[in-house]
PDB file of N, CA and C in Angstrom:
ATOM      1  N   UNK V1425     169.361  22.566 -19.789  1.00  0.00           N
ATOM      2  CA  UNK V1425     168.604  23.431 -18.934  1.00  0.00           C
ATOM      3  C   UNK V1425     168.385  24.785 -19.566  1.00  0.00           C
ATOM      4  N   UNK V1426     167.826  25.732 -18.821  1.00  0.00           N
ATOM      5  CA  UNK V1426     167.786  26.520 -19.680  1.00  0.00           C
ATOM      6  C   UNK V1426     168.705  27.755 -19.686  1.00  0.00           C
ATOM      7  N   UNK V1427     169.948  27.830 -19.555  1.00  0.00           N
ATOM      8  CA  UNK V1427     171.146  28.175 -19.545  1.00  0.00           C
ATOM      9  C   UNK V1427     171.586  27.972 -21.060  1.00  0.00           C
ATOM     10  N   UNK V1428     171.262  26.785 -21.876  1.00  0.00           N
ATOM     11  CA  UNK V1428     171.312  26.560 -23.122  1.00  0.00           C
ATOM     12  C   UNK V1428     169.829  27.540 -24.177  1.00  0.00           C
ATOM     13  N   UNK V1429     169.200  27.894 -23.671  1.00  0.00           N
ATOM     14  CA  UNK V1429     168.391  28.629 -24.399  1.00  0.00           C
ATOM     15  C   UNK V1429     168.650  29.020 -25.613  1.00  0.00           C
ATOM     16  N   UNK V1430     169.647  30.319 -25.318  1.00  0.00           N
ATOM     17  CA  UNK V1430     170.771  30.863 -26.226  1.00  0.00           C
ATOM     18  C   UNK V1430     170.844  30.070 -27.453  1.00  0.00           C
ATOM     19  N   UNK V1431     171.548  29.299 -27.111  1.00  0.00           N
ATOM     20  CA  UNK V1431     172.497  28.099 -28.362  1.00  0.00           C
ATOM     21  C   UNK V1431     171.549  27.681 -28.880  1.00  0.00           C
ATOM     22  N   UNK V1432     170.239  27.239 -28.263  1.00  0.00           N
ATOM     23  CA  UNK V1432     169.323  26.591 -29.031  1.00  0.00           C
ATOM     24  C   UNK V1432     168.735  27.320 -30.111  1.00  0.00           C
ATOM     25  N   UNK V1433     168.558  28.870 -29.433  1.00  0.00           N
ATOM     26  CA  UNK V1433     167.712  29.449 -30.672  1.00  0.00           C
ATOM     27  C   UNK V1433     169.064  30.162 -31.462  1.00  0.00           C
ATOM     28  N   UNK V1434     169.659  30.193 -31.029  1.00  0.00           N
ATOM     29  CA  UNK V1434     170.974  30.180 -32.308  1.00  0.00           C
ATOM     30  C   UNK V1434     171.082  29.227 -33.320  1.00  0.00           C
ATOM     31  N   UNK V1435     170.728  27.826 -32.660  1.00  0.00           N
ATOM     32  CA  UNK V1435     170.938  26.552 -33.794  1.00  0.00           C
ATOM     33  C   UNK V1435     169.516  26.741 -34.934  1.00  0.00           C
ATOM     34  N   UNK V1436     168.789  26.914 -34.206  1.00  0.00           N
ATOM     35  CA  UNK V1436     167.201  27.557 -34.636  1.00  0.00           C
ATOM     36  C   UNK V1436     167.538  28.097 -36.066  1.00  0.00           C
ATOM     37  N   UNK V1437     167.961  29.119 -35.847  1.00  0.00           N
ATOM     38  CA  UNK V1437     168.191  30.109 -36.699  1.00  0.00           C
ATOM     39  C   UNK V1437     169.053  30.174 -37.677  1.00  0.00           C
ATOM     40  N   UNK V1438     170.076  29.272 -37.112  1.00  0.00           N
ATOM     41  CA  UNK V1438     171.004  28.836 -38.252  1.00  0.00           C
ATOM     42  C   UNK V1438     170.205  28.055 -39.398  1.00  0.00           C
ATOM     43  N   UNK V1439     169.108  26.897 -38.714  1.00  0.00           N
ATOM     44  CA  UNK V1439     168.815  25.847 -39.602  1.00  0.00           C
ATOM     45  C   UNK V1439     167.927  26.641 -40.676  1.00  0.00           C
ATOM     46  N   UNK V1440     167.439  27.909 -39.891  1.00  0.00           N
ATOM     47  CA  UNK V1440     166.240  28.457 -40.886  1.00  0.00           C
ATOM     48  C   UNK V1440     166.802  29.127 -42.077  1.00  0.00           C
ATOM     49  N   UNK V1441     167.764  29.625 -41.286  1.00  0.00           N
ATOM     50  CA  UNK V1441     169.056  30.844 -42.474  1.00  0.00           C
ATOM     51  C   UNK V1441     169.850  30.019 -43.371  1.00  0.00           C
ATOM     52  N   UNK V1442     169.805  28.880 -43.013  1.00  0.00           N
ATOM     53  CA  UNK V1442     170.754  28.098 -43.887  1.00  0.00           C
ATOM     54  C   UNK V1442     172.358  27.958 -43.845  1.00  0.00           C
ATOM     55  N   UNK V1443     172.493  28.765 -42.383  1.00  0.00           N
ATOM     56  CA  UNK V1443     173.871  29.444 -42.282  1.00  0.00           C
ATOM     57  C   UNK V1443     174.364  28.527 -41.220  1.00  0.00           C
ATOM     58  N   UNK V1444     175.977  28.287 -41.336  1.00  0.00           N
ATOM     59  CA  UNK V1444     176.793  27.437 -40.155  1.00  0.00           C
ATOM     60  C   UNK V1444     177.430  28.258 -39.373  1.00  0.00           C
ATOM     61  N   UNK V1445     177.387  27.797 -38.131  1.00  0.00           N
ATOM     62  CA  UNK V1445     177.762  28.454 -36.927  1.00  0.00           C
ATOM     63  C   UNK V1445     178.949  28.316 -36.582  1.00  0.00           C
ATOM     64  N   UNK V1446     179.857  29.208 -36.513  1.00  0.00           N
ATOM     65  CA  UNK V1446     181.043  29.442 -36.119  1.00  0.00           C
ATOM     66  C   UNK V1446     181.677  28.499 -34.543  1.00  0.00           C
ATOM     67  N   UNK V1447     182.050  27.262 -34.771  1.00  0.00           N
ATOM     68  CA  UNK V1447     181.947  26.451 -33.329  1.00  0.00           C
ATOM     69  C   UNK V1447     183.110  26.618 -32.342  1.00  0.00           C
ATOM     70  N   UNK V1448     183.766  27.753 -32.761  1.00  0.00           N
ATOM     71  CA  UNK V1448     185.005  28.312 -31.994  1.00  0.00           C
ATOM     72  C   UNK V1448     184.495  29.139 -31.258  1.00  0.00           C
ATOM     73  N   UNK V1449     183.171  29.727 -31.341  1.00  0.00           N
ATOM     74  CA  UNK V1449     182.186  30.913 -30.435  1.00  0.00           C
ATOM     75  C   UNK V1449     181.150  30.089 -29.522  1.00  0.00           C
ATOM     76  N   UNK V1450     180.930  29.969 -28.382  1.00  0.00           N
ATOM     77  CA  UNK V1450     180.112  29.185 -27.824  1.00  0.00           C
ATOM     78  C   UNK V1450     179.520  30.258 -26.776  1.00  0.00           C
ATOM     79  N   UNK V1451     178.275  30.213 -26.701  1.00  0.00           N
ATOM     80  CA  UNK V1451     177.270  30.690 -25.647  1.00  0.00           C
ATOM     81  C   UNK V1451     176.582  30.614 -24.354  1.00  0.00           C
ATOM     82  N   UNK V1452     176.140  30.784 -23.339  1.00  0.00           N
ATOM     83  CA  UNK V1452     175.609  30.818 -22.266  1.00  0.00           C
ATOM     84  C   UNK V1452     174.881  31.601 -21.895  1.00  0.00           C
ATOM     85  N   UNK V1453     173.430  30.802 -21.800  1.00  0.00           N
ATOM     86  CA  UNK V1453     172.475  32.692 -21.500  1.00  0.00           C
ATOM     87  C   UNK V1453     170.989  32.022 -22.106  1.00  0.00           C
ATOM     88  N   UNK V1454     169.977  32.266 -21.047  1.00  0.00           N
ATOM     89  CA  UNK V1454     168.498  31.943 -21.380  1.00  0.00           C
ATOM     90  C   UNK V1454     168.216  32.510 -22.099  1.00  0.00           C
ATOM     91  N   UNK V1455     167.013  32.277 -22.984  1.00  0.00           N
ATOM     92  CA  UNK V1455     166.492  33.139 -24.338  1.00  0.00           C
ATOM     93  C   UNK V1455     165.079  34.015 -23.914  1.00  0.00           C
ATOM     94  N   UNK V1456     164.849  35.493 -23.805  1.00  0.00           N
ATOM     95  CA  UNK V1456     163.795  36.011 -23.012  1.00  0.00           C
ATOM     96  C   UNK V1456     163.073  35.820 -24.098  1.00  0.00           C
ATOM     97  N   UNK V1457     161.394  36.446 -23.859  1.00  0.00           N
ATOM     98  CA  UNK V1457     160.753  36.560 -25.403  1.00  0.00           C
ATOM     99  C   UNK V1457     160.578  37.337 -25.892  1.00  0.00           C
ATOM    100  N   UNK V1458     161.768  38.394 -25.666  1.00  0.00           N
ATOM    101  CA  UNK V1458     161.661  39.869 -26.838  1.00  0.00           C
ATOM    102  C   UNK V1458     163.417  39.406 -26.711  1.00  0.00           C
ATOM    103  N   UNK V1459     163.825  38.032 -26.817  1.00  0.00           N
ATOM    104  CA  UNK V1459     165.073  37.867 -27.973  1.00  0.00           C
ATOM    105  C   UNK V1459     166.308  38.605 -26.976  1.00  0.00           C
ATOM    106  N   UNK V1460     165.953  38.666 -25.542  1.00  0.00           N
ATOM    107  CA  UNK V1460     167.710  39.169 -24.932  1.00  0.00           C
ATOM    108  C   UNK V1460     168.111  38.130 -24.179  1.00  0.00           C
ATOM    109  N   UNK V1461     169.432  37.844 -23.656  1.00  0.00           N
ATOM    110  CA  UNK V1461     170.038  37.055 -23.048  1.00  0.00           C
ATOM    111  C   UNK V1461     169.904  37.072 -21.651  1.00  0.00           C
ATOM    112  N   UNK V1462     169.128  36.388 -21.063  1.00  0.00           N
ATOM    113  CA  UNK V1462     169.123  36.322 -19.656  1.00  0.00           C
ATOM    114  C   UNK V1462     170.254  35.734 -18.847  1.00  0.00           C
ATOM    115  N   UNK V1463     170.412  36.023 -17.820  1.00  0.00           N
ATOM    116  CA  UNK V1463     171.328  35.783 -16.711  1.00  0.00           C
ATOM    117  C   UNK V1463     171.061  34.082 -16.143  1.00  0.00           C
ATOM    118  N   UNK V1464     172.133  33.779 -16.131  1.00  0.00           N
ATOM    119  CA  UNK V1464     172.963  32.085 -15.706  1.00  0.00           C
ATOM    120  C   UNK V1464     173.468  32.315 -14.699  1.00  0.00           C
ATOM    121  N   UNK V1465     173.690  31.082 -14.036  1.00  0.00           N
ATOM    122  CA  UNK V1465     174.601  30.661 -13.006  1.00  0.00           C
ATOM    123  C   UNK V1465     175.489  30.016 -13.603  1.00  0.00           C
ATOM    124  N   UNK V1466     176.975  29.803 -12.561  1.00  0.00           N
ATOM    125  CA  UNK V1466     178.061  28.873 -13.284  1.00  0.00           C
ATOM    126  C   UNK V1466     178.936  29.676 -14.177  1.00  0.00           C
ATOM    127  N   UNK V1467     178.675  30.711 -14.234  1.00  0.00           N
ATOM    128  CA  UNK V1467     179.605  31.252 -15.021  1.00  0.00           C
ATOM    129  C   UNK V1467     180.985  31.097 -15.219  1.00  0.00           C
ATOM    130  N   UNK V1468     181.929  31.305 -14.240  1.00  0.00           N
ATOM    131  CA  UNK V1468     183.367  30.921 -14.216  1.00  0.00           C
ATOM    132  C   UNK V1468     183.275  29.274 -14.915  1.00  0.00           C
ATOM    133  N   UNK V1469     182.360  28.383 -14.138  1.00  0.00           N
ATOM    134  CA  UNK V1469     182.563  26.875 -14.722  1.00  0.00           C
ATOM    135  C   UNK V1469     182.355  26.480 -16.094  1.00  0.00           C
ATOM    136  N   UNK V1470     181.271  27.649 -16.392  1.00  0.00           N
ATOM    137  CA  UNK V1470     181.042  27.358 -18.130  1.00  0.00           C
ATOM    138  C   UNK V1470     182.226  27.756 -18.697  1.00  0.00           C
ATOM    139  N   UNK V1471     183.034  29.333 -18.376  1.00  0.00           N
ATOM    140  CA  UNK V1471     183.975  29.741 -19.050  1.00  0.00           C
ATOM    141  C   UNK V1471     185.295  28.393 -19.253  1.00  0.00           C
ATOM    142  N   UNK V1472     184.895  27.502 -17.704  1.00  0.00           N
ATOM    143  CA  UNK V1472     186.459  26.698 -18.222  1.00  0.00           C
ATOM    144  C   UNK V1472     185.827  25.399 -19.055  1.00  0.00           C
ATOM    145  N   UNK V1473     184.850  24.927 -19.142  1.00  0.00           N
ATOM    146  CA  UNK V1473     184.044  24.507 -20.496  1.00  0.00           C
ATOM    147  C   UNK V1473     184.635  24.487 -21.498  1.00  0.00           C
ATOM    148  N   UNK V1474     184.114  26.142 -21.683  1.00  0.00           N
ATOM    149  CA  UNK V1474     184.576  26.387 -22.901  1.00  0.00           C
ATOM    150  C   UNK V1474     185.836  26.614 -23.449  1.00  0.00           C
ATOM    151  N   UNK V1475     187.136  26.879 -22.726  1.00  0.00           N
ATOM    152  CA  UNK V1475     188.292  26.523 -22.640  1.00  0.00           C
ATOM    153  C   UNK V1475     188.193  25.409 -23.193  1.00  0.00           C
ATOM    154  N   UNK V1476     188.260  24.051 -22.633  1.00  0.00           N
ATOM    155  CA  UNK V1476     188.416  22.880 -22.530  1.00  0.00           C
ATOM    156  C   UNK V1476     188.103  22.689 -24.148  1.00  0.00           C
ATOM    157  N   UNK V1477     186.906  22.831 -24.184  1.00  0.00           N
ATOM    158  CA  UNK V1477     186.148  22.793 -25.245  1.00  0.00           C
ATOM    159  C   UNK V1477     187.281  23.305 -26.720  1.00  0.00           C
ATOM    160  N   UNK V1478     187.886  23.783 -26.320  1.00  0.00           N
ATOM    161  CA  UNK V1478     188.893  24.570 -27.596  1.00  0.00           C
ATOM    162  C   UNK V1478     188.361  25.975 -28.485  1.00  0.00           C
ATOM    163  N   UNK V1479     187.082  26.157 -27.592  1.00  0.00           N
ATOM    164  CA  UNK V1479     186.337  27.524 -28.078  1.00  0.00           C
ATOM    165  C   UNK V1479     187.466  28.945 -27.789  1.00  0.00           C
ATOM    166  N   UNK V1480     187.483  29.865 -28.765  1.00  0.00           N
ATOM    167  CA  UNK V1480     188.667  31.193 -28.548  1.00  0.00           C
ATOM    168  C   UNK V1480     187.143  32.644 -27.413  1.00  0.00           C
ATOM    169  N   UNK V1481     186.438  32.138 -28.013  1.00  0.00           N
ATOM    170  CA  UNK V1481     185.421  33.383 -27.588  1.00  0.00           C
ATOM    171  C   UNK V1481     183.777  33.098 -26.906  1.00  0.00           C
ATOM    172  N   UNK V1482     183.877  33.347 -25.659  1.00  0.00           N
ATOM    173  CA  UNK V1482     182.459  32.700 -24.845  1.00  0.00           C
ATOM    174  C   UNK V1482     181.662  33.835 -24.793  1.00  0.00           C
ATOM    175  N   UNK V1483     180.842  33.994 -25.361  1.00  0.00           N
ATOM    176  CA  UNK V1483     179.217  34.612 -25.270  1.00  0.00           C
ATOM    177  C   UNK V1483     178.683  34.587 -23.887  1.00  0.00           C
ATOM    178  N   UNK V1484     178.397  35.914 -22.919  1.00  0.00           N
ATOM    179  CA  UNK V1484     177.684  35.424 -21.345  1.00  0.00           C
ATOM    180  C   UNK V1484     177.105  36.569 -21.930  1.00  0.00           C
ATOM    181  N   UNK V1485     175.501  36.657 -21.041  1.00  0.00           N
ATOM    182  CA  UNK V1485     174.531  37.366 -20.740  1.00  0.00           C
ATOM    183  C   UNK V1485     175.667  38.855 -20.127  1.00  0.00           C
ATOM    184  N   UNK V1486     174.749  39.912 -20.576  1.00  0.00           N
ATOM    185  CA  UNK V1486     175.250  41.312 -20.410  1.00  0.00           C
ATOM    186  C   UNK V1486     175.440  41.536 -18.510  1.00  0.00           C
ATOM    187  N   UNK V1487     176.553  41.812 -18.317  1.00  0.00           N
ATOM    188  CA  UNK V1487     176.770  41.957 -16.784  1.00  0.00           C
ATOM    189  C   UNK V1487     177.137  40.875 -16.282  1.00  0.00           C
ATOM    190  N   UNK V1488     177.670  39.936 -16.981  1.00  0.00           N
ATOM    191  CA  UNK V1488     178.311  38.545 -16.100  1.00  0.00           C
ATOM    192  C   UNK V1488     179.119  37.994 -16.834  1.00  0.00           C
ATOM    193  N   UNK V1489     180.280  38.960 -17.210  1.00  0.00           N
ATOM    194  CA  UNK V1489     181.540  38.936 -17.796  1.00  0.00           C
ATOM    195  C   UNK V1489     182.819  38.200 -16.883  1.00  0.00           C
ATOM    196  N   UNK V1490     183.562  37.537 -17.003  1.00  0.00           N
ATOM    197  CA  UNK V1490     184.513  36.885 -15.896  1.00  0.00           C
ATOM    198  C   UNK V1490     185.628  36.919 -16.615  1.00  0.00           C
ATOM    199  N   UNK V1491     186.936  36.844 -16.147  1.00  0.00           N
ATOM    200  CA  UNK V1491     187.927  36.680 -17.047  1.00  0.00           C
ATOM    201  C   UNK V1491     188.528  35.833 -16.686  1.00  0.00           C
ATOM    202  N   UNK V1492     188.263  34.741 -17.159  1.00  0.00           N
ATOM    203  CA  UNK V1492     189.280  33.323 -16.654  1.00  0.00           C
ATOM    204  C   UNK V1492     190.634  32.944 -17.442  1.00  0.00           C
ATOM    205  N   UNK V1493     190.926  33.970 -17.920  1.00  0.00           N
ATOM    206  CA  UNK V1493     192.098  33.368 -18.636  1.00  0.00           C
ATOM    207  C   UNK V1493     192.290  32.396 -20.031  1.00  0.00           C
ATOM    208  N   UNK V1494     192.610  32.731 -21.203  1.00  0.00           N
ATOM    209  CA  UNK V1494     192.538  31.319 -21.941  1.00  0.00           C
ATOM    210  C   UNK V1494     191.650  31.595 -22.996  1.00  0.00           C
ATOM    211  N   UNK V1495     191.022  32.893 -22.707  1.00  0.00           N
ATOM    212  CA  UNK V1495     189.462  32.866 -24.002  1.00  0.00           C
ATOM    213  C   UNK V1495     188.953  34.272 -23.603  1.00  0.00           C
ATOM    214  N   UNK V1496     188.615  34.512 -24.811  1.00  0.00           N
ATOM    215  CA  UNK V1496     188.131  36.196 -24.910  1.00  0.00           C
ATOM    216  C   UNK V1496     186.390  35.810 -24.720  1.00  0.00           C
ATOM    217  N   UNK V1497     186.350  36.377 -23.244  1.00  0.00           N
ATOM    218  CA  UNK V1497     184.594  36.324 -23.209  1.00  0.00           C
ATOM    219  C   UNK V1497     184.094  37.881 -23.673  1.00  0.00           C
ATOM    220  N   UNK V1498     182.833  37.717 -24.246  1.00  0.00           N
ATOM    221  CA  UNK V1498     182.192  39.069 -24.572  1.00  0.00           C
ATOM    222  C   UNK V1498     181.002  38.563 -23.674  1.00  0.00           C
ATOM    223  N   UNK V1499     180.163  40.183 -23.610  1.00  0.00           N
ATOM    224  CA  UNK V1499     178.735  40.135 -22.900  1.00  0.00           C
ATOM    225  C   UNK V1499     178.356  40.112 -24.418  1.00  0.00           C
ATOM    226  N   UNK V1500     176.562  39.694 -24.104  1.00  0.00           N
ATOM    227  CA  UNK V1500     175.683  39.898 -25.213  1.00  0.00           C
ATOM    228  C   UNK V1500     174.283  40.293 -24.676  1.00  0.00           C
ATOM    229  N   UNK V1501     173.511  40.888 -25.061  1.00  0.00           N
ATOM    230  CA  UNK V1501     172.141  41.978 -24.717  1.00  0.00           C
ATOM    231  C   UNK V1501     171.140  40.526 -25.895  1.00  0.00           C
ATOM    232  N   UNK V1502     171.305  40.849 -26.858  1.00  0.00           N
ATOM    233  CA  UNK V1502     169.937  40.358 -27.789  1.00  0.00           C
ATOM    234  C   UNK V1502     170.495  39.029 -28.702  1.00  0.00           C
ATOM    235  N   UNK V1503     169.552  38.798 -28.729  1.00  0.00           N
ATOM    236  CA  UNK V1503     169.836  37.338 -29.670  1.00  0.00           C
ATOM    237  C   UNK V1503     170.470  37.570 -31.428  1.00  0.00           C
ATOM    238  N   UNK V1504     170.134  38.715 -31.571  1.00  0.00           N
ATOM    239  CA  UNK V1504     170.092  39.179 -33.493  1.00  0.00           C
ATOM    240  C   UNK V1504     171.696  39.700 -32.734  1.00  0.00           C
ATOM    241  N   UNK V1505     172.153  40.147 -31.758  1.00  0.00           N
ATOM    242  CA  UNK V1505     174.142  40.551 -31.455  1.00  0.00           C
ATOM    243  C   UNK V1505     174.634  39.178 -32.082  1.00  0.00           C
ATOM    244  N   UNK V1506     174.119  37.596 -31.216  1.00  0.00           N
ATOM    245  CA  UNK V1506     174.815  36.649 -31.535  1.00  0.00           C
ATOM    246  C   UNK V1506     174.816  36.149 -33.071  1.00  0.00           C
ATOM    247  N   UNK V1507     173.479  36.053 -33.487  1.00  0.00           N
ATOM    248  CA  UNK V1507     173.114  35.994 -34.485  1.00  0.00           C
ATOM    249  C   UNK V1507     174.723  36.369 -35.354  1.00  0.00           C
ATOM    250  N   UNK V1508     175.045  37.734 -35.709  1.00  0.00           N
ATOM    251  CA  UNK V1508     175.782  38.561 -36.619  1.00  0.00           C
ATOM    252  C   UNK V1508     177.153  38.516 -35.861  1.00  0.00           C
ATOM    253  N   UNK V1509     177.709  37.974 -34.814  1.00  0.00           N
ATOM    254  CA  UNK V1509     178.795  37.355 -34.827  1.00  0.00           C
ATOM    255  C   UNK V1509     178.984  35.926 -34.748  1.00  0.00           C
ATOM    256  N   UNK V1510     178.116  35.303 -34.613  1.00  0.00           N
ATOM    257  CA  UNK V1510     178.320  33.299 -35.005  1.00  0.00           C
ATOM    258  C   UNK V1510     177.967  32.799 -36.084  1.00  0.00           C
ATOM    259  N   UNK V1511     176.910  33.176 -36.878  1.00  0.00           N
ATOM    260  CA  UNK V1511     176.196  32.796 -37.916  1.00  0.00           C
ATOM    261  C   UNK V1511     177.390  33.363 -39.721  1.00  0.00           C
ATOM    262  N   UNK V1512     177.691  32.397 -39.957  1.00  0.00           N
ATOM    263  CA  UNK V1512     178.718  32.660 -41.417  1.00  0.00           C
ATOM    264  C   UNK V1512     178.029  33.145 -42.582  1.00  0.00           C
TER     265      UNK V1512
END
């Protein structure tokens, strides 16, 4: 859906850069078209996801930070933030 936006044009960008994505960092957040992270639902449920998932650090859209315990979530504003912390 488009909650995956994010990740997609992250994978995007990896394939173009040639660069591998850090899979311990996982994302959540629509992709606008000037490149910022839009706002999701589910938040707490993605965070335990990504728990599960064995991810250390969850990526949410700026202002929908949660702290579930278990994993260091950051906010993110623009797509070129994720870019320069997932991309190796």
């Amino acid at each position: 859906g488009p909650s995956a936006g994010a990740a997609i044009t992250l994978t995007m960008i990896a394939g173009v850069l040639n660069k591998t994505p850090n899979t311990k960092i996982l994302i959540t957040g629509t992709i606008e078209s000037d490149g910022s992270i839009g706002r999701i639902g589910g938040v707490q449920e993605k965070a335990g996801a990504a728990i599960e998932s064995g991810a250390t650090i969850f990526l949410v859209p700026f202002g929908q930070k949660v702290d579930p315990g278990g994993i260091e979530v950051a906010e993110v504003k623009k797509i070129q933030e994720v870019v320069n912390l997932v991309l190796k």
